[in-house]
CSV table of C-alpha atoms in Angstrom, one decimal:
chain,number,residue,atom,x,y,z
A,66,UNK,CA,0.0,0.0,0.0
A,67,UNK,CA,1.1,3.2,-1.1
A,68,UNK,CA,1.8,6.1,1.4
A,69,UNK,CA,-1.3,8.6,0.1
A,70,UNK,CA,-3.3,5.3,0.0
A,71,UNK,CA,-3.0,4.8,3.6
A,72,UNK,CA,-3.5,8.1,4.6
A,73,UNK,CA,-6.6,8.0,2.4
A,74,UNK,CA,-7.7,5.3,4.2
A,75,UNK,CA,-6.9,7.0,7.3
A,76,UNK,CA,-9.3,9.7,7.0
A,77,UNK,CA,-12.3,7.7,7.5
A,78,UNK,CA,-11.4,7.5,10.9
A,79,UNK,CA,-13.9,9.0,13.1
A,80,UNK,CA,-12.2,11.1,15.8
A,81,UNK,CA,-13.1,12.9,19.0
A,82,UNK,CA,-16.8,14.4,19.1
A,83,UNK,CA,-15.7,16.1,22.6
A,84,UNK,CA,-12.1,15.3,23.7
A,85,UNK,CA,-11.2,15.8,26.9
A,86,UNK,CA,-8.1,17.8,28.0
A,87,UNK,CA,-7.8,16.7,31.2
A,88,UNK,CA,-6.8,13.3,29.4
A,89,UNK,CA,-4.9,15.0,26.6
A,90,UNK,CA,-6.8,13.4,23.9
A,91,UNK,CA,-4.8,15.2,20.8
A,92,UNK,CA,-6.1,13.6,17.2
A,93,UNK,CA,-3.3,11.9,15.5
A,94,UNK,CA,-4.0,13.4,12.1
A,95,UNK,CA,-4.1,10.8,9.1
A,96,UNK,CA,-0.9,12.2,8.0
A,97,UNK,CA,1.3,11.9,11.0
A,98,UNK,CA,-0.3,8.7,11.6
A,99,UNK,CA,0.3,7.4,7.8
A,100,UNK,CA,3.9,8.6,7.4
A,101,UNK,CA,4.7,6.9,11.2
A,102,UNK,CA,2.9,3.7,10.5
A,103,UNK,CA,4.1,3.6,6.5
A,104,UNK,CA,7.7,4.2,7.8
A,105,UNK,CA,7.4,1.2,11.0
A,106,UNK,CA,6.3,-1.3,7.9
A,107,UNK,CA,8.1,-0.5,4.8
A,108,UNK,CA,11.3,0.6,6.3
A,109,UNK,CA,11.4,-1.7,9.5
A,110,UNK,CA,9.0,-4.6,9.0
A,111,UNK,CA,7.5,-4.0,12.7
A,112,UNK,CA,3.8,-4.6,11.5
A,113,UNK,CA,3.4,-7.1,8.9
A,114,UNK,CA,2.0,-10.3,11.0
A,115,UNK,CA,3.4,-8.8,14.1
A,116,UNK,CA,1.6,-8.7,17.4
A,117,UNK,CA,0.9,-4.8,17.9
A,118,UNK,CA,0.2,-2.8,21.0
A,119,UNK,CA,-1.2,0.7,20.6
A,120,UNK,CA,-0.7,2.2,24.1
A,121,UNK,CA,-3.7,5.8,24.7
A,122,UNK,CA,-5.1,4.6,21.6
A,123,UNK,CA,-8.0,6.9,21.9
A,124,UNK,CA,-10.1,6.4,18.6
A,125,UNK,CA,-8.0,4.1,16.8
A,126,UNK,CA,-6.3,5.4,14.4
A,127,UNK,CA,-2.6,4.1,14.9
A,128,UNK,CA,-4.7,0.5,15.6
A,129,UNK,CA,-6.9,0.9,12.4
A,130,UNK,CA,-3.5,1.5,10.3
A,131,UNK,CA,-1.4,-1.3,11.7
A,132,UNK,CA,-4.7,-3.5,10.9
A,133,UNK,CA,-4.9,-2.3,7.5
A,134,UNK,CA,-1.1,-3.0,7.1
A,135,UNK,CA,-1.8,-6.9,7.9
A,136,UNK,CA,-0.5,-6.8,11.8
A,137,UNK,CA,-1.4,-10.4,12.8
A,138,UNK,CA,-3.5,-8.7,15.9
A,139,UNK,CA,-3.3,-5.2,17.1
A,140,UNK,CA,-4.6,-4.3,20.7
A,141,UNK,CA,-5.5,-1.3,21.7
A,142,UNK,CA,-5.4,0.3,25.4
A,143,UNK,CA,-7.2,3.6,26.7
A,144,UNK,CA,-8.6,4.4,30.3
A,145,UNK,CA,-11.7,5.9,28.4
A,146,UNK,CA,-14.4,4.2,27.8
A,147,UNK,CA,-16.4,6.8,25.5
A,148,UNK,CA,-13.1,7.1,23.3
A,149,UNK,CA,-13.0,3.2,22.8
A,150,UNK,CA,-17.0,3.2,22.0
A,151,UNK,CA,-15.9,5.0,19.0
A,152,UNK,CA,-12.7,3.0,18.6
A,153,UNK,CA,-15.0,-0.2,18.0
A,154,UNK,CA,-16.9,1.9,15.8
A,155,UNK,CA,-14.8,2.6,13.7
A,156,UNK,CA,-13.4,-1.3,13.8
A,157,UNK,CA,-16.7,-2.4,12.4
A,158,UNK,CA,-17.1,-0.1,9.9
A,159,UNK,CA,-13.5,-1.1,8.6
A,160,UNK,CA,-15.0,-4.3,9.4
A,161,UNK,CA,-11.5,-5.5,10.8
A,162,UNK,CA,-11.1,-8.6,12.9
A,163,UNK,CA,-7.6,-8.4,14.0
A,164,UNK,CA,-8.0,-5.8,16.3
A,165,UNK,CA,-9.3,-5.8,19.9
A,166,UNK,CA,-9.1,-3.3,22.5
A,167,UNK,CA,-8.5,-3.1,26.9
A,168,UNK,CA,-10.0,-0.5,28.9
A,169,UNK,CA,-7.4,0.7,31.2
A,170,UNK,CA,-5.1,3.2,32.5
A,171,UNK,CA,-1.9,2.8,30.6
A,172,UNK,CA,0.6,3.7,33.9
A,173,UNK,CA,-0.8,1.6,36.0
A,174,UNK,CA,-0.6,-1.5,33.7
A,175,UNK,CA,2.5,-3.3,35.5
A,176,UNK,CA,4.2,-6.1,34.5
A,177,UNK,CA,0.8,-8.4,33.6
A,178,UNK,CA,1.7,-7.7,29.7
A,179,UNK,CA,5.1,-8.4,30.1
A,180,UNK,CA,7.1,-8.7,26.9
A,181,UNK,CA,3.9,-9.9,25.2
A,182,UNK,CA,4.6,-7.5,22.3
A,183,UNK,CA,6.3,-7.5,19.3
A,184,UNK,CA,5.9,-3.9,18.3
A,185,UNK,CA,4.0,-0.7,20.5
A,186,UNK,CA,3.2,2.3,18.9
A,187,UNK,CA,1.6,5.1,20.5
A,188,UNK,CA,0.8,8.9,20.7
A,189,UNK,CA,1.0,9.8,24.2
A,190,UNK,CA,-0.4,12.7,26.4
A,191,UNK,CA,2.9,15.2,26.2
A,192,UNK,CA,2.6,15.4,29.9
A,193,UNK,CA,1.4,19.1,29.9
A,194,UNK,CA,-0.4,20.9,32.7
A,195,UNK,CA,-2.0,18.5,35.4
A,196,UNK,CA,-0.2,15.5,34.0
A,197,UNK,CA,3.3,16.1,34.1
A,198,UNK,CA,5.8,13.1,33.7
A,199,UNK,CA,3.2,10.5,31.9
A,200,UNK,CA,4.7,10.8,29.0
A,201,UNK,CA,7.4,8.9,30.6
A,202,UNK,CA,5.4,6.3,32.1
A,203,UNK,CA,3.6,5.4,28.8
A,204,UNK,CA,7.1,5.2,27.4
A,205,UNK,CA,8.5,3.4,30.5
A,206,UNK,CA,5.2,1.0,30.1
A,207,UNK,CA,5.7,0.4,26.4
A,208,UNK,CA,9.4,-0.5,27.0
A,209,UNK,CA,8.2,-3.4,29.4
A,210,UNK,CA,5.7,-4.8,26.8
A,211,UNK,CA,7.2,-4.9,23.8
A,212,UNK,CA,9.9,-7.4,22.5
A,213,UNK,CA,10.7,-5.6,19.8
A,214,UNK,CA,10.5,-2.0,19.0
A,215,UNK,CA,8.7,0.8,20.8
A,216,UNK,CA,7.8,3.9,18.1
A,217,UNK,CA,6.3,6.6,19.9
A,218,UNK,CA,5.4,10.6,19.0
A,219,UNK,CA,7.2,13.1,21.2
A,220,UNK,CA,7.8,16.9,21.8
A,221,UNK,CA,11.2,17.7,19.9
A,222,UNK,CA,11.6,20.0,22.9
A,223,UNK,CA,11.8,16.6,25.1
A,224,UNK,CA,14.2,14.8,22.9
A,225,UNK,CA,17.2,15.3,25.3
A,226,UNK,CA,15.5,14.3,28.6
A,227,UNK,CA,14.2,11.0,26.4
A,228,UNK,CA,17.6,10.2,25.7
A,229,UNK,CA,18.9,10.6,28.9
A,230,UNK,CA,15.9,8.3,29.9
A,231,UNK,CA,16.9,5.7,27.1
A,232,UNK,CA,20.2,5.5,28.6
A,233,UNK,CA,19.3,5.2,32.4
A,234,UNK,CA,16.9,1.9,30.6
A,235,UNK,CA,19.7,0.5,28.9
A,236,UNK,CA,17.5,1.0,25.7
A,237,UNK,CA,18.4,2.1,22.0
A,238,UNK,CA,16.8,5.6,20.8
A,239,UNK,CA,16.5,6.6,17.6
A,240,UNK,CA,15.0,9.8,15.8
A,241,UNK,CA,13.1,8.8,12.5
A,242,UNK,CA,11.6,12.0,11.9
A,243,UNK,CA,10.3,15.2,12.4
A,244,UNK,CA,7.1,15.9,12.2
A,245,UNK,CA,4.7,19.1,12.4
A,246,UNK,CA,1.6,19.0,14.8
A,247,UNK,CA,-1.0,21.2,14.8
A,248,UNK,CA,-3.1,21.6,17.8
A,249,UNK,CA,-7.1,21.7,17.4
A,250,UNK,CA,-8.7,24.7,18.3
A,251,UNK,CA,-10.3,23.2,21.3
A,252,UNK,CA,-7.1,23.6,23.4
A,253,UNK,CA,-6.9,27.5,24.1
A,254,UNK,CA,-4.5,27.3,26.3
A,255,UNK,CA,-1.5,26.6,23.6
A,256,UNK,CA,0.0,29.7,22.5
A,257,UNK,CA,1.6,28.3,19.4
A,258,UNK,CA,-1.0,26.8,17.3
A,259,UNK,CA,1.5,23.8,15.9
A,260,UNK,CA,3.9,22.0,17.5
A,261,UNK,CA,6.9,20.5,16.2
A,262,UNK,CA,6.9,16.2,17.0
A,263,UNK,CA,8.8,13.1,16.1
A,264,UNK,CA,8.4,9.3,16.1
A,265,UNK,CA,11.2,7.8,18.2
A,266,UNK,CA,12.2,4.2,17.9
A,267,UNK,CA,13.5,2.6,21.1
A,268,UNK,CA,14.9,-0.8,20.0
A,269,UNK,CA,15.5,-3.2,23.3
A,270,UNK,CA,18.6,-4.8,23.8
């Protein structure tokens, strides 16, 4: 599948009808989520029959992409219910069946999925304003349950503080690329109306 193809596909993904800040709930466009997911298959073959964990996964369209891109099963996890309502939705209109989906809250998840993973992908909360530091713990939790590779979207202006992190986990980090974010209107407090992000890869030793 071609890159526009994907993203095509992409942008029949419904999205949030009311996100809710408190929970950071940022859309992953169809483009930032087509070039990360067209880049994890093509150039490092972390989809293709692979077992696929999609940590915040919100609506499901990081999930809905690594389905389309044959991942043998792709799992999603979210603490909110009404997000994962419209998660399944959106499964059944794609009419996928290698997807399923776990309510629960991501840093509190532990060691009960273990290494169970052969890829995670994830857009995580950026760890703004009442939630400082979860970025960290979704990547701390994805570390734990993958196998394989970990390929997650970050604030460029965390990128040092991640690889100090990456080293303190005896991890591998790597910068793919940069990407441009732009924030929906519904978060007013943002003074910059784009913000500049990048898929990581954190390959475990």
């Amino acid at each position: 599948m071609k890159l526009k193809e994907l993203e095509s596909c992409l942008q029949q993904v419904d999205g949030f009808e009311e996100p809710k800040i408190l929970l950071e709930q940022y859309p992953t466009s169809p483009h930032i989520a087509g070039c990360m997911l067209y880049t994890i298959h093509n150039t490092y073959d972390d989809i293709k029959n692979k077992l696929v964990a999609d940590l915040g996964c919100g609506c499901g369209v990081l999930s809905i992409g690594a389905a389309v891109l044959d991942a043998g099963l792709c799992v999603g996890f979210d603490i909110d219910s009404g997000a994962l309502d419209i998660f399944k939705q959106n499964v059944e209109e794609f009419e996928l069946s290698n997807i399923d989906t776990v309510q629960t809250d991501v840093s509190t998840i532990g060691s009960s999925f273990a290494k169970k993973f052969d890829t995670v992908i994830m857009n995580p909360p950026f760890g703004t304003k009442h939630n400082q530091g979860i970025d960290m713990q979704f990547l701390k939790t994805a570390i734990s349950m993958a196998r394989g590779a970990v390929y997650s979207l970050h604030k460029t202006t965390t990128r040092d503080h991640i690889s100090k992190k990456a080293s303190d986990w005896k991890v591998k980090m790597e910068v793919i690329a940069e990407l441009r974010y732009d924030l929906p209107a519904s978060y007013k407090f943002h003074k910059k109306k784009s913000m500049a992000m990048y898929p990581i890869d954190m390959m475990l030793n």
